[in-house]
Structures are given as structure tokens and as C-alpha cells.
mmCIF file of C-alpha atoms and ligand atoms in Angstrom:
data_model
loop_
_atom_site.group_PDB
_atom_site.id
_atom_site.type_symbol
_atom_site.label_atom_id
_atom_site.label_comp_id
_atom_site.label_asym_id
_atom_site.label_seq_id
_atom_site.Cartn_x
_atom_site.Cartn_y
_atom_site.Cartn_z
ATOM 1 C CA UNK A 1 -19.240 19.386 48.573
ATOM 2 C CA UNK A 2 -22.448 20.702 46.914
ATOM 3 C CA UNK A 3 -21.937 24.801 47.332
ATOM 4 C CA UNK A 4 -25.964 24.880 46.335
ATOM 5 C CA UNK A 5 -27.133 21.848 45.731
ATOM 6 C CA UNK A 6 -31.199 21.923 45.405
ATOM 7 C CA UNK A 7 -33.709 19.792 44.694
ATOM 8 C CA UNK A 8 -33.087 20.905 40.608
ATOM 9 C CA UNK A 9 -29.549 20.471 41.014
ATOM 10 C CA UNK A 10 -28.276 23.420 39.891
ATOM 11 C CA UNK A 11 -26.644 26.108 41.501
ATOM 12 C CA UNK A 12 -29.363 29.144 42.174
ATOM 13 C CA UNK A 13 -28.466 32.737 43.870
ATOM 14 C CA UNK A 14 -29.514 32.866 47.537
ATOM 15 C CA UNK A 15 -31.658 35.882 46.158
ATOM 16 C CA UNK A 16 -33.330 33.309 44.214
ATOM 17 C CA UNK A 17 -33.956 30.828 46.416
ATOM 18 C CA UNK A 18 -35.504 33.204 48.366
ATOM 19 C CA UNK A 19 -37.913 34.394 45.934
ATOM 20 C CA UNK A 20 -39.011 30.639 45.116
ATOM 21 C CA UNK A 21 -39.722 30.287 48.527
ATOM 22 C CA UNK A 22 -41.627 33.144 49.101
ATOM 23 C CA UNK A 23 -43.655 32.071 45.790
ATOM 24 C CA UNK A 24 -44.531 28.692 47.806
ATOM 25 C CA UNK A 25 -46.222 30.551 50.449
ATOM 26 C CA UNK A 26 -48.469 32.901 48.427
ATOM 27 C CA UNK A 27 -51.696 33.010 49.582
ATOM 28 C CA UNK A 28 -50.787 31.282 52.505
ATOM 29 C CA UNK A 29 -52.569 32.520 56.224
ATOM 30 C CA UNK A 30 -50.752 29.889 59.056
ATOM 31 C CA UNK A 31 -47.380 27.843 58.321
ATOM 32 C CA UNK A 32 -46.186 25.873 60.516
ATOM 33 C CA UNK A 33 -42.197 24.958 60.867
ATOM 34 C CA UNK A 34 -42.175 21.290 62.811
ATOM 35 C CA UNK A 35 -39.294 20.517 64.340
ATOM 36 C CA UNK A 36 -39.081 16.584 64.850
ATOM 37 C CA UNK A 37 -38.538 14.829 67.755
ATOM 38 C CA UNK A 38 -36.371 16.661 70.472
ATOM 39 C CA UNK A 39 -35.192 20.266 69.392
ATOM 40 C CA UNK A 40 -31.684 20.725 69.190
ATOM 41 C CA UNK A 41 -30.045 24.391 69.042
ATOM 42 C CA UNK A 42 -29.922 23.423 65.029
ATOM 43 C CA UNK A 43 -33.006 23.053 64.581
ATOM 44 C CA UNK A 44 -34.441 25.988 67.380
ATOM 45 C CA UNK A 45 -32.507 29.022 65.491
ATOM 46 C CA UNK A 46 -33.211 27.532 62.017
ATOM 47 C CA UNK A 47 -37.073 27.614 62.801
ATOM 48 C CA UNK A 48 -36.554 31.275 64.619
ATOM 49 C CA UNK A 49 -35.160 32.515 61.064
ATOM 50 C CA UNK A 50 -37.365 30.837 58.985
ATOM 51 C CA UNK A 51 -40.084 32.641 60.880
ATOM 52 C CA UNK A 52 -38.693 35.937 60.705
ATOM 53 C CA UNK A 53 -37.852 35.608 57.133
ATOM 54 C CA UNK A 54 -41.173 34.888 56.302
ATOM 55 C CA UNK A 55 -43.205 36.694 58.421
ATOM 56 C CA UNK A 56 -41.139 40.043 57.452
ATOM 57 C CA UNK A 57 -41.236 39.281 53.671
ATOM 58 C CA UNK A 58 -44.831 38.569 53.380
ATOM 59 C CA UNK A 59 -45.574 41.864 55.660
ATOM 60 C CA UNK A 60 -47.545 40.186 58.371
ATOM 61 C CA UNK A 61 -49.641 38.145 55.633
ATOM 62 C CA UNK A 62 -48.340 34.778 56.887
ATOM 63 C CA UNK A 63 -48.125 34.086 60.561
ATOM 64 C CA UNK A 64 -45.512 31.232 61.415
ATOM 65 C CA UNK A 65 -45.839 29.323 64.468
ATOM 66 C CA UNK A 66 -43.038 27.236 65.945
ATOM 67 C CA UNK A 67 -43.470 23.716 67.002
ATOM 68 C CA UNK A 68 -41.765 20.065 67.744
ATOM 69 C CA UNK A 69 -42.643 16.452 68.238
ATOM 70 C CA UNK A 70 -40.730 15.385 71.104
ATOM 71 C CA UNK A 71 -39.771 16.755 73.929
ATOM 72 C CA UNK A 72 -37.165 19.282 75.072
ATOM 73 C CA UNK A 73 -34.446 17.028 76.364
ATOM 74 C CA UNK A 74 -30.915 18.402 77.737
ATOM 75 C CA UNK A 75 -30.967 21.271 79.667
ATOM 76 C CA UNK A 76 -28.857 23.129 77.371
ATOM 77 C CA UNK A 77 -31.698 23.430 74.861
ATOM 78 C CA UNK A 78 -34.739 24.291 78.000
ATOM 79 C CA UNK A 79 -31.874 27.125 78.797
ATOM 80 C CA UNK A 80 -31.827 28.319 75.052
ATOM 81 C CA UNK A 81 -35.310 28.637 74.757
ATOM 82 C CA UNK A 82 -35.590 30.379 78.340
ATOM 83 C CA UNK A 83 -32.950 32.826 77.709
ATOM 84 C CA UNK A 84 -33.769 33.536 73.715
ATOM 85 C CA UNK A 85 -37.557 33.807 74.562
ATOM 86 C CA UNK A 86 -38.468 31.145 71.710
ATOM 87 C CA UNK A 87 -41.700 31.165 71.331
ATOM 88 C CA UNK A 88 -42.115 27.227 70.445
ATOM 89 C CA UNK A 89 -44.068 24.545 71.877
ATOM 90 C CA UNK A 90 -44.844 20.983 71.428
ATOM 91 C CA UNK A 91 -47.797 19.754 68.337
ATOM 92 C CA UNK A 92 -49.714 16.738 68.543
ATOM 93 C CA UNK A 93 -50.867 15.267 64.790
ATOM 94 C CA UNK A 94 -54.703 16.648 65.277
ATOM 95 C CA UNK A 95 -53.140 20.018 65.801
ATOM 96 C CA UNK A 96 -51.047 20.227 62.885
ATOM 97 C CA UNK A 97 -53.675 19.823 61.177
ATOM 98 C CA UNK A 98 -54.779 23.132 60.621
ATOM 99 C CA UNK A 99 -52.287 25.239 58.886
ATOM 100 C CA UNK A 100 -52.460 25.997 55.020
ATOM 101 C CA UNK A 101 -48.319 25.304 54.960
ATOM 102 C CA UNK A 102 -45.811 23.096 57.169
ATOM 103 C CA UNK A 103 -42.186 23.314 56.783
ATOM 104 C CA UNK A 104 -39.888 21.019 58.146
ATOM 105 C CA UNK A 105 -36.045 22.306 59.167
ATOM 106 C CA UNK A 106 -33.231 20.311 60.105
ATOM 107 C CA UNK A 107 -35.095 17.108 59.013
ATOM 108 C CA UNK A 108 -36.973 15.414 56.278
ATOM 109 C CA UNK A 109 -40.333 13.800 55.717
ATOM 110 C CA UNK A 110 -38.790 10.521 55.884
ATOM 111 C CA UNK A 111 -37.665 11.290 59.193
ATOM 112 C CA UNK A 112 -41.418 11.656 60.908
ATOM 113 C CA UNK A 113 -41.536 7.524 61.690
ATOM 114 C CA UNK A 114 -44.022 8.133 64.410
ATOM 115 C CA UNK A 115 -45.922 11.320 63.691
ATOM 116 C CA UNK A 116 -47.926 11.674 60.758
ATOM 117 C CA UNK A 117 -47.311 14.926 58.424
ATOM 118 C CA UNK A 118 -50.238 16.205 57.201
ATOM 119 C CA UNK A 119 -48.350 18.012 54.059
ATOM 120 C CA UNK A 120 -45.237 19.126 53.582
ATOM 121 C CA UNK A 121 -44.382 22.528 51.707
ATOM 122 C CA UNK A 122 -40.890 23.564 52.292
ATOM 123 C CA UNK A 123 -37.486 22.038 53.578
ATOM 124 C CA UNK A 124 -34.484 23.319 54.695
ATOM 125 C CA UNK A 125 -31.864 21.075 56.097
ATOM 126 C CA UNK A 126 -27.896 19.586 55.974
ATOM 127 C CA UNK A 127 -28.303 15.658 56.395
ATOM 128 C CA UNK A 128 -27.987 13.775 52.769
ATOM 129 C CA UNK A 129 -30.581 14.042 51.160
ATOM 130 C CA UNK A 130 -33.094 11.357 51.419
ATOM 131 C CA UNK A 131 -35.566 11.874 48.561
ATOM 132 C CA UNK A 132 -35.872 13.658 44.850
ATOM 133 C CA UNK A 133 -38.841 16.046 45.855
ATOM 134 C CA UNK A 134 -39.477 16.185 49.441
ATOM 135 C CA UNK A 135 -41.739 19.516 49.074
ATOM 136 C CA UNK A 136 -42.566 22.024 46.852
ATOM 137 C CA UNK A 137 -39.993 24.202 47.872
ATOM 138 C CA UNK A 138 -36.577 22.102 49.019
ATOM 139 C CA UNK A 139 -33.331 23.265 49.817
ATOM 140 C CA UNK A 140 -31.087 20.176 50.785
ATOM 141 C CA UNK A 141 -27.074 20.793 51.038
ATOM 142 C CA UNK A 142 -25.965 17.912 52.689
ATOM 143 C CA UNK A 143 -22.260 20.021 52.495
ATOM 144 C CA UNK A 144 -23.410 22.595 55.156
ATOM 145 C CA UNK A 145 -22.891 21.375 58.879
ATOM 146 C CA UNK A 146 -25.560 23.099 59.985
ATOM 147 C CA UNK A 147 -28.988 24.436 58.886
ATOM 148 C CA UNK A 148 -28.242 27.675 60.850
ATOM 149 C CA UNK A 149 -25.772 28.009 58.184
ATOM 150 C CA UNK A 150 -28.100 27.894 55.425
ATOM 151 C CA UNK A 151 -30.568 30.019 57.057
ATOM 152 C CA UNK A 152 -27.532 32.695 57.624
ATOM 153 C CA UNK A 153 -27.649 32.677 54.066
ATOM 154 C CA UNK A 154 -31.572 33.638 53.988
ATOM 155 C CA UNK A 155 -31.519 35.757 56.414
ATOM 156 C CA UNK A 156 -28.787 37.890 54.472
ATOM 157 C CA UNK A 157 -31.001 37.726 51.176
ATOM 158 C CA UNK A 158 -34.126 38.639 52.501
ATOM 159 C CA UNK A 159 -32.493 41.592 54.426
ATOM 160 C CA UNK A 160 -33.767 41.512 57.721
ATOM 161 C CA UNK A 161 -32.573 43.044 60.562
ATOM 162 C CA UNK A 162 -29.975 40.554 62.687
ATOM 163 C CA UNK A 163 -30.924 40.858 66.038
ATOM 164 C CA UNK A 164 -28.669 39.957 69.515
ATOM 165 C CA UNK A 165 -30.790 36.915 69.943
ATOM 166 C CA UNK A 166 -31.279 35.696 66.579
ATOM 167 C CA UNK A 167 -27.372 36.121 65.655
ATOM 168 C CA UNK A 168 -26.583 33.739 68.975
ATOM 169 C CA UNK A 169 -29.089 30.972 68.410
ATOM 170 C CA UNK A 170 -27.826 30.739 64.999
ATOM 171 C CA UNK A 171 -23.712 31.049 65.884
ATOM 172 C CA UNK A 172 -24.664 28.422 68.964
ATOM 173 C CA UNK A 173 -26.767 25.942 66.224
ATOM 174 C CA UNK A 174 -23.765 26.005 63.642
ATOM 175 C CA UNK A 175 -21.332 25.408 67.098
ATOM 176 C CA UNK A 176 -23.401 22.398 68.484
ATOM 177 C CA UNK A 177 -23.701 20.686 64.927
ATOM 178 C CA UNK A 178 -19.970 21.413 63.934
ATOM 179 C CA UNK A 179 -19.108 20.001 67.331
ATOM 180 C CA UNK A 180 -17.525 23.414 68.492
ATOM 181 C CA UNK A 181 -16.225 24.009 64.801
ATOM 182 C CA UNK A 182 -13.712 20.832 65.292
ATOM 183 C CA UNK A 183 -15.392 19.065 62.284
ATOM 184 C CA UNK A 184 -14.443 20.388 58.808
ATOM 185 C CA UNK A 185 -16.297 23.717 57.938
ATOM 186 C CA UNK A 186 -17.843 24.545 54.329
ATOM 187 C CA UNK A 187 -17.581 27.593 52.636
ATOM 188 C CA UNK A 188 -20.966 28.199 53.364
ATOM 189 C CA UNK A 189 -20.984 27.859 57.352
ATOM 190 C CA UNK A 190 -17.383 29.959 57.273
ATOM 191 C CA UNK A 191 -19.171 32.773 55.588
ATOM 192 C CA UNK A 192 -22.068 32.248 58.120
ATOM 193 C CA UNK A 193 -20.057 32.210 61.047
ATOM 194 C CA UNK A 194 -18.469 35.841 59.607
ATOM 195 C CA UNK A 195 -21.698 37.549 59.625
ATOM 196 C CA UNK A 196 -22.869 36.187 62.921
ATOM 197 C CA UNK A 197 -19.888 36.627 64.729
ATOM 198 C CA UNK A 198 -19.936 40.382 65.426
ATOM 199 C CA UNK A 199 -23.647 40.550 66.215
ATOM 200 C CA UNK A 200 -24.121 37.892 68.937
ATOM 201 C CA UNK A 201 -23.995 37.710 72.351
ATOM 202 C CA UNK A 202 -20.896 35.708 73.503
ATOM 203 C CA UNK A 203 -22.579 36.150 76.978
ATOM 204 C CA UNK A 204 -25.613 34.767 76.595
ATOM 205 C CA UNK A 205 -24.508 31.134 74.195
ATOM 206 C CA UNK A 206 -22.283 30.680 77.371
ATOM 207 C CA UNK A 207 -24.704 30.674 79.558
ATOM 208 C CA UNK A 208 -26.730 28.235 77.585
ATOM 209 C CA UNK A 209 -23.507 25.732 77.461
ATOM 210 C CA UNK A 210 -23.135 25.937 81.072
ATOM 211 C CA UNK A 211 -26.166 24.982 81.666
ATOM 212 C CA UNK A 212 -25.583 21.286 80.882
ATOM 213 C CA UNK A 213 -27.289 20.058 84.593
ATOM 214 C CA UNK A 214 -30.536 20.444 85.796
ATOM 215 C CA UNK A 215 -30.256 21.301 89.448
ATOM 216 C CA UNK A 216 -32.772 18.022 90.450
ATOM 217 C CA UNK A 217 -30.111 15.802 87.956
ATOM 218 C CA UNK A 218 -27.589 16.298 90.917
ATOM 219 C CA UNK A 219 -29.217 14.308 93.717
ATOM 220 C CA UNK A 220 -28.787 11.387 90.786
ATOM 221 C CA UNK A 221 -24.664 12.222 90.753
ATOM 222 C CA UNK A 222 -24.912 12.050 94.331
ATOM 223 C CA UNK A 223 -26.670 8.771 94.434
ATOM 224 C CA UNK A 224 -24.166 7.782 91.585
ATOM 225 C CA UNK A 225 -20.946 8.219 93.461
ATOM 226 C CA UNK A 226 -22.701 6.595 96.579
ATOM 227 C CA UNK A 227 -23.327 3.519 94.858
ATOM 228 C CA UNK A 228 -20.376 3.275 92.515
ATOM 229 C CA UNK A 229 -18.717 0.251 92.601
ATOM 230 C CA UNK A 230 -14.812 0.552 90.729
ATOM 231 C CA UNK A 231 -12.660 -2.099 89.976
ATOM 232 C CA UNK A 232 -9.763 -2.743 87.536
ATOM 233 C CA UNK A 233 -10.709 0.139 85.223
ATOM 234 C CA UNK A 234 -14.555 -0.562 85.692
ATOM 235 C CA UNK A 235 -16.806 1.914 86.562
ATOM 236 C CA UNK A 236 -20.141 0.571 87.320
ATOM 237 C CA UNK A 237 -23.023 2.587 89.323
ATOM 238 C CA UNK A 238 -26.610 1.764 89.414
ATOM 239 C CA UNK A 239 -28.790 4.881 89.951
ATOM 240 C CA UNK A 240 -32.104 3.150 90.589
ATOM 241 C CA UNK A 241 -35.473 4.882 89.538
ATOM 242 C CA UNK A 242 -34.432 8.327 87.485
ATOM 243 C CA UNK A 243 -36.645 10.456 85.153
ATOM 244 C CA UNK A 244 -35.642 9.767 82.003
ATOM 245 C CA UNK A 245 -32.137 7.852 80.548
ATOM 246 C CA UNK A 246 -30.350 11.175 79.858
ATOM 247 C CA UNK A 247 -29.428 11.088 83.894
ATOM 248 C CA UNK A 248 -27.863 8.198 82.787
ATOM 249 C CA UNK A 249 -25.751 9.558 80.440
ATOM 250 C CA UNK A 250 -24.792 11.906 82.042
ATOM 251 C CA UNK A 251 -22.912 10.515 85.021
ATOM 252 C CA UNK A 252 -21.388 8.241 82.714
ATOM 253 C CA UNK A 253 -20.190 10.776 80.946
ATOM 254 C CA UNK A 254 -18.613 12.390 83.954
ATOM 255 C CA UNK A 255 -17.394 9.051 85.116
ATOM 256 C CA UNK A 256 -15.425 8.186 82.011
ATOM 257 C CA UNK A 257 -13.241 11.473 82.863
ATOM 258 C CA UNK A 258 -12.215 9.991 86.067
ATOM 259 C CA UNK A 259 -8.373 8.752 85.803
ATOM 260 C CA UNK A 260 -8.286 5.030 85.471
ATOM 261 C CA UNK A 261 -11.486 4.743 84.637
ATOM 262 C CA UNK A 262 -11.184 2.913 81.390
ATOM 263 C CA UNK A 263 -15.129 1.412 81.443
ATOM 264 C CA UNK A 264 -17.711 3.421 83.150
ATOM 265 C CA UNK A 265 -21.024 1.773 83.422
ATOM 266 C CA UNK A 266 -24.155 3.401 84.681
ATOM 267 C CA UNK A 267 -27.662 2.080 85.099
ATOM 268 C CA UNK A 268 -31.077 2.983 85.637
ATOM 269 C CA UNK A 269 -34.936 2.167 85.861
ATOM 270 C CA UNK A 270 -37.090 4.235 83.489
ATOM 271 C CA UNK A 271 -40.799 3.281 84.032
ATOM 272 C CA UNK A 272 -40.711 0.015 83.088
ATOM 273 C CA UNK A 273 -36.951 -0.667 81.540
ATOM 274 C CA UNK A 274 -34.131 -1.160 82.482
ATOM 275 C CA UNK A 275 -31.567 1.206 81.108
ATOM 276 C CA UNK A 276 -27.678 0.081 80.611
ATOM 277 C CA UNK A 277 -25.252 3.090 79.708
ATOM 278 C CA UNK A 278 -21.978 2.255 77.812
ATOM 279 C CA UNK A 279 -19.297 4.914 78.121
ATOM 280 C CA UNK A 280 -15.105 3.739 77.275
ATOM 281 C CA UNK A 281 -11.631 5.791 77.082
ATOM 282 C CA UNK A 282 -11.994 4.339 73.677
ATOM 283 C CA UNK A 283 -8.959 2.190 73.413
ATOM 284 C CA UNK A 284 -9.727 -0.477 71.788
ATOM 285 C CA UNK A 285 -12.778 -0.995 72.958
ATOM 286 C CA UNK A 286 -16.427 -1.177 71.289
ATOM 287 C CA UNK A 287 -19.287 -0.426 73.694
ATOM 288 C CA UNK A 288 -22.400 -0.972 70.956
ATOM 289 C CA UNK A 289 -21.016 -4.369 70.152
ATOM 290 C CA UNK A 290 -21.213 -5.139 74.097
ATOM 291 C CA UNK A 291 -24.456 -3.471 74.774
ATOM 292 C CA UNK A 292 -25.765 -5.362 71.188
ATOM 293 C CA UNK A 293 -23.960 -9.019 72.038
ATOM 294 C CA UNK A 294 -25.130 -8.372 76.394
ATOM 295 C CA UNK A 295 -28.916 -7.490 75.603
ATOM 296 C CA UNK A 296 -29.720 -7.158 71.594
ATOM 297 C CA UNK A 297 -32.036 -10.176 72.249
ATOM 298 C CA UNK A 298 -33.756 -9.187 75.488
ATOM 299 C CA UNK A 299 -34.215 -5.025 74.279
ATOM 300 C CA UNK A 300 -32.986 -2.753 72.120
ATOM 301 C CA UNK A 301 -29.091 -2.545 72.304
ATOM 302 C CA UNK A 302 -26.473 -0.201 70.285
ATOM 303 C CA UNK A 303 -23.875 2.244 69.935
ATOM 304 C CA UNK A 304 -20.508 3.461 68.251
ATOM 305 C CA UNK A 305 -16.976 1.984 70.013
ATOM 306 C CA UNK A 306 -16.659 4.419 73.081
ATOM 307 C CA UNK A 307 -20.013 4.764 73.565
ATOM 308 C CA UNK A 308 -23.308 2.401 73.961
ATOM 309 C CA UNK A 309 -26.856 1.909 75.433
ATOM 310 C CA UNK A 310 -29.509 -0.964 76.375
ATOM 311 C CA UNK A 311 -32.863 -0.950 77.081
ATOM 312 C CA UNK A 312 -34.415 -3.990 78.564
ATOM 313 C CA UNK A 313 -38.117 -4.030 79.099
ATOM 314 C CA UNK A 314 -39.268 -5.347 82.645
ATOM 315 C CA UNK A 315 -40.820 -8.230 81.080
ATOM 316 C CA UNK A 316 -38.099 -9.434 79.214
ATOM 317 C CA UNK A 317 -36.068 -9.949 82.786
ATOM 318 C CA UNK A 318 -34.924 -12.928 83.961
ATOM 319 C CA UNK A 319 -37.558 -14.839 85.939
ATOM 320 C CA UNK A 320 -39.393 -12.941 88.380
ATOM 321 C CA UNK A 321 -36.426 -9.972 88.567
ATOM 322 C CA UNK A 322 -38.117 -6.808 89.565
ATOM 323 C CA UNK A 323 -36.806 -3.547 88.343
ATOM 324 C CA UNK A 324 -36.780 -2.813 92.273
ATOM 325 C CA UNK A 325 -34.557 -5.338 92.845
ATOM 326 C CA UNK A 326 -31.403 -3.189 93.349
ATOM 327 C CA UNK A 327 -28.873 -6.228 93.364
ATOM 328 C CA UNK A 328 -30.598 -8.116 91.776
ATOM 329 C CA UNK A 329 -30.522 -5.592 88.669
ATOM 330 C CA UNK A 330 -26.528 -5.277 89.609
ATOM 331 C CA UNK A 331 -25.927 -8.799 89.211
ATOM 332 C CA UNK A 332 -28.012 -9.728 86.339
ATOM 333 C CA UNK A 333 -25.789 -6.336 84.144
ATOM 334 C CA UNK A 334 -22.868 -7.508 85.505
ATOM 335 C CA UNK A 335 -22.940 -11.476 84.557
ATOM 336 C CA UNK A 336 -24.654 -10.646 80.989
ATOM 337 C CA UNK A 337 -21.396 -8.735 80.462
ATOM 338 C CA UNK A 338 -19.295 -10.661 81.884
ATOM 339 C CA UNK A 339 -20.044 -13.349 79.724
ATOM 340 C CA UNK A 340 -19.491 -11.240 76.666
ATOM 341 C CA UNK A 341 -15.969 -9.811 78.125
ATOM 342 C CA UNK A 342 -14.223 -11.460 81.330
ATOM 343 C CA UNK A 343 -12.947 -7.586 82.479
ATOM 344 C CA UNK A 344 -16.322 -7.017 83.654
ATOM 345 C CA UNK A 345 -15.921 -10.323 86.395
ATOM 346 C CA UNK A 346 -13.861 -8.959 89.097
ATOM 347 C CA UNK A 347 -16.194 -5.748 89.461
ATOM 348 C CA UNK A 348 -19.571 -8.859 89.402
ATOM 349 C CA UNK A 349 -17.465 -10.424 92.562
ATOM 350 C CA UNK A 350 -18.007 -7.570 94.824
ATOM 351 C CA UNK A 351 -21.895 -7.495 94.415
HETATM 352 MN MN1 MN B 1 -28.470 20.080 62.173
#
């Protein structure tokens, strides 16, 4: 573990870090803290306390503005911003342009592969570290299991008043990353979770978690158990046209939890792909080396044992298949896997 592990190495007072960062906005008017890619809870309450940190210390001198790459993604994280009122939004390159600082939370420069910083003055983040100096101002502890944690940990130097809202975002960051505190806890998010344990709102980070559907992603469960097609421990549904792949996921998700469901398979057209989900009870079972042996050479194929996902470009289809070829689509998933592993045949037979 690395208890304060910084870009110098050596172990510095919270009180100090605090003040070094604060020196690395001096004279600064607009920062901006980019979030990349998809906000996660992490990464939404880290950015809300780096903001109030700085904005309070520097008395109104700096204004911080809250932004991301991607897109907001699971409904969990829409709810969180809804009910926490955060004021972030999404940043194209041009518009990131324009402020004097840019800090980066939950990530590293490294990890902008498709958006191009423009600078980069201060980090804060928990995954290993990826580079000597990534800013001026870096605070790396690959130890923590959450950035909220380290933030706690700013928050409490710089004195600032812990509000409802702010305590919750950061409790309900350090709960998504630590996977509902099952994985193994530092020092440093224990002492976090302390602090922010009293103050928020068990309430409110409830309703966020049960918000895990959008209300339009049940027609696509509906559809799901319509088409579902179940045999020998074989799951398989294809949804047709849906949003984005996350729908996807989704019902597979809830179809692994079905008893005797030891395979559930869902599929779906996503503009012009073709979208394979992998879920398994995880018995000896590895659903990225299917999804990677099925389709690695027609799209872009992984995953972990239990779970896995394809993509498959229209073009790459076999000839002529059209992505609004229902059965066509059914058949084509089914043989490409059955060729990899024979327990996806008898399921095939009934198309
Ligand atoms: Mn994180």
C-alpha cells in the first residue's frame, strides 16, 4: 500500500498537499476538472470536491467548471446528477480550450486516447500510476479504492463545510468503486468512510442505486423475454434495434439470475453493429475467450470468464446479412458459437 504516495514519493501532510495545490492555481481565473469518457459516481463527487475546495480556498478568485468527454451512461449516474444538482456537462476539445488550468480526477493524461488535452495542471486519482510527472501538481495513490477517498482527505484539510449532498456523492463514489465495500479497504478510504458516514443522506444514495432502469429500457426486457429462446442452460434473446449496448447488458444481466440459466446470451443492433452480450454462472466457463475465438476477427471481441461482449460491424457480416435480418442475425450468433463450443447447438436447432 502507498499511505501517500505522490509524484515525489514521499509521504507529505494532507495540509501540505493542500497548500501545493493551491500554489498551482495562483493566478489562475477558469480551471477546468475533465472527467474522461462516461462519469462514474467516482469521478462526479471527486470533481464536486475539487471544486469546492478550490473555489472556497481561493475566495471566489478561481471559478471551476465541471465537465466530461463521454456521455452519461447508466441511469444510476443521470439519477446522481439529477438528485445532487451537479452542475456538469459535456466539453468538446475547442471548448477546453479556454481555461488557464485543467485538472483531471479519477484518470490520467494517458487515459485521453481520443480527446486531445490541451494542458494538464493537477491530478488526483487511485489507478497505478501511469507516468513520473503527469502535472504540475499530482497526487496518485494507487492504494486508495476510490478518489472520493482522497478527496475526503482534502476536503478535511482545507476545512470546508461538508454538506448533505457533497457527503453522499462522495460515500456513494467510494461504495461504487469498492464494489459496496466488498473489496479490501485502505486506511485511507476507512477513515473517509468515518467522516462521511454521519453527514450523508442514506435516503438520497438509495434512491440513486435504485434507479438502475430507465423507464423506456423496459419495453427492451419486454421484447427480451418475448423473444428468448432457452435451452439446456442457454439463454439466448435477440432484442433487435436498441439505443445503445448497455440495454444489452442489462437483460443479460437479469437473465443470468434466472435458475438454470447457466449461459445467457443477449443481442442487439446498434446503428450499424451488431452487438453480442456474454453473461455465465461462472463455472468454469470463460465468456471473453468465446466472444474473442466467435468474432475477434470479424469486430472487436473481449471480456473476463463470466462475462463478455462482441461488436461486429454491418460490413463485416456474412454475405449480404442485413442487421434487419432478425433470424438471420439469430442463426449467424448461434453457429459462430457453436462452432467454438457444441453447448450452444441444441439452442441453434430451434431457430
Ligand atoms: Mn475511481
Amino acid at each position: 500500500m502507498f499511505p501517500m504516495a505522490n509524484q515525489s514519493g514521499q509521504a507529505k501532510s494532507p495540509a501540505a498537499l493542500l497548500k501545493e495545490m493551491l500554489d498551482s492555481v495562483d493566478g489562475a481565473r477558469l480551471l477546468r476538472v475533465l472527467i474522461y469518457g462516461n462519469p462514474d459516481p467516482d469521478a462526479l463527487a471527486s470533481a464536486m470536491a475539487l471544486k469546492q475546495v478550490l473555489e472556497e480556498k481561493t475566495k471566489g478568485g478561481l471559478k471551476v467548471e465541471m465537465s466530461y468527454t463521454g456521455a452519461v451512461g447508466r441511469p444510476e449516474n443521470a439519477s446522481m446528477i439529477r438528485l445532487l444538482k451537479i452542475p456538469v456537462s459535456p466539453i468538446s476539445e475547442a471548448e477546453a480550450k479556454d481555461a488557464d488550468r485543467i485538472a483531471l480526477v479519477d484518470s490520467q493524461p494517458q487515459f485521453f486516447t481520443d480527446f486531445a488535452l490541451p494542458r494538464c495542471d493537477i491530478v488526483i486519482d487511485h489507478h497505478p500510476m501511469l507516468m513520473e510527472r503527469p502535472a504540475a501538481f499530482a497526487d496518485v495513490r494507487p492504494g486508495y479504492l476510490a478518489t472520493a477517498s482522497i478527496m475526503t482527505e482534502y476536503m478535511r484539510a482545507a476545512g470546508v463545510r461538508l454538506t448533505r449532498g457533497m457527503a453522499s456523492a462522495l460515500l456513494y463514489g467510494i461504495k461504487t468503486d469498492s464494489r459496496n465495500f466488498m473489496s479490501e479497504l485502505s486506511q485511507g478510504d476507512i477513515d473517509a468512510l468515518r467522516w462521511l458516514r454521519a453527514k450523508s443522506d442514506r435516503d438520497i444514495v438509495k434512491r440513486i442505486e435504485f434507479s438502475q432502469f430507465s423507464r423506456e429500457s423496459l419495453d427492451y426486457f419486454s421484447i427480451a423475454l418475448v423473444r428468448r429462446r432457452f435451452v439446456q442452460g442457454v439463454m439466448f434473446s435477440h432484442l433487435g434495434p436498441v439505443p445503445t449496448y448497455d440495454v444489452c447488458v442489462q437483460v443479460a444481466d437479469f437473465l443470468i439470475r434466472v435458475e438454470h440459466v447457466e449461459w445467457a446470451l443477449v443481442t442487439g443492433v446498434v446503428a450499424t453493429e451488431l452487438v453480442v452480450v456474454f453473461r455465465n454462472d461462472g463455472v468454469k466457463k470463460d465468456a471473453g475467450y468465446l466472444a474473442r475465438t466467435a468474432f475477434g476477427k470479424i469486430g472487436s471481441a473481449g471480456g473476463h470468464k463470466s462475462m463478455g461482449r462482441a461488436n461486429i460491424p454491418q460490413k463485416n457480416l456474412p454475405n449480404g446479412l442485413l442487421l434487419t435480418d432478425n433470424k438471420g442475425l439469430e442463426k449467424f450468433v448461434l453457429s459462430a458459437l457453436s462452432k467454438v463450443d457444441p453447448v450452444f447447438a441444441p439452442v441453434l436447432k430451434t431457430i
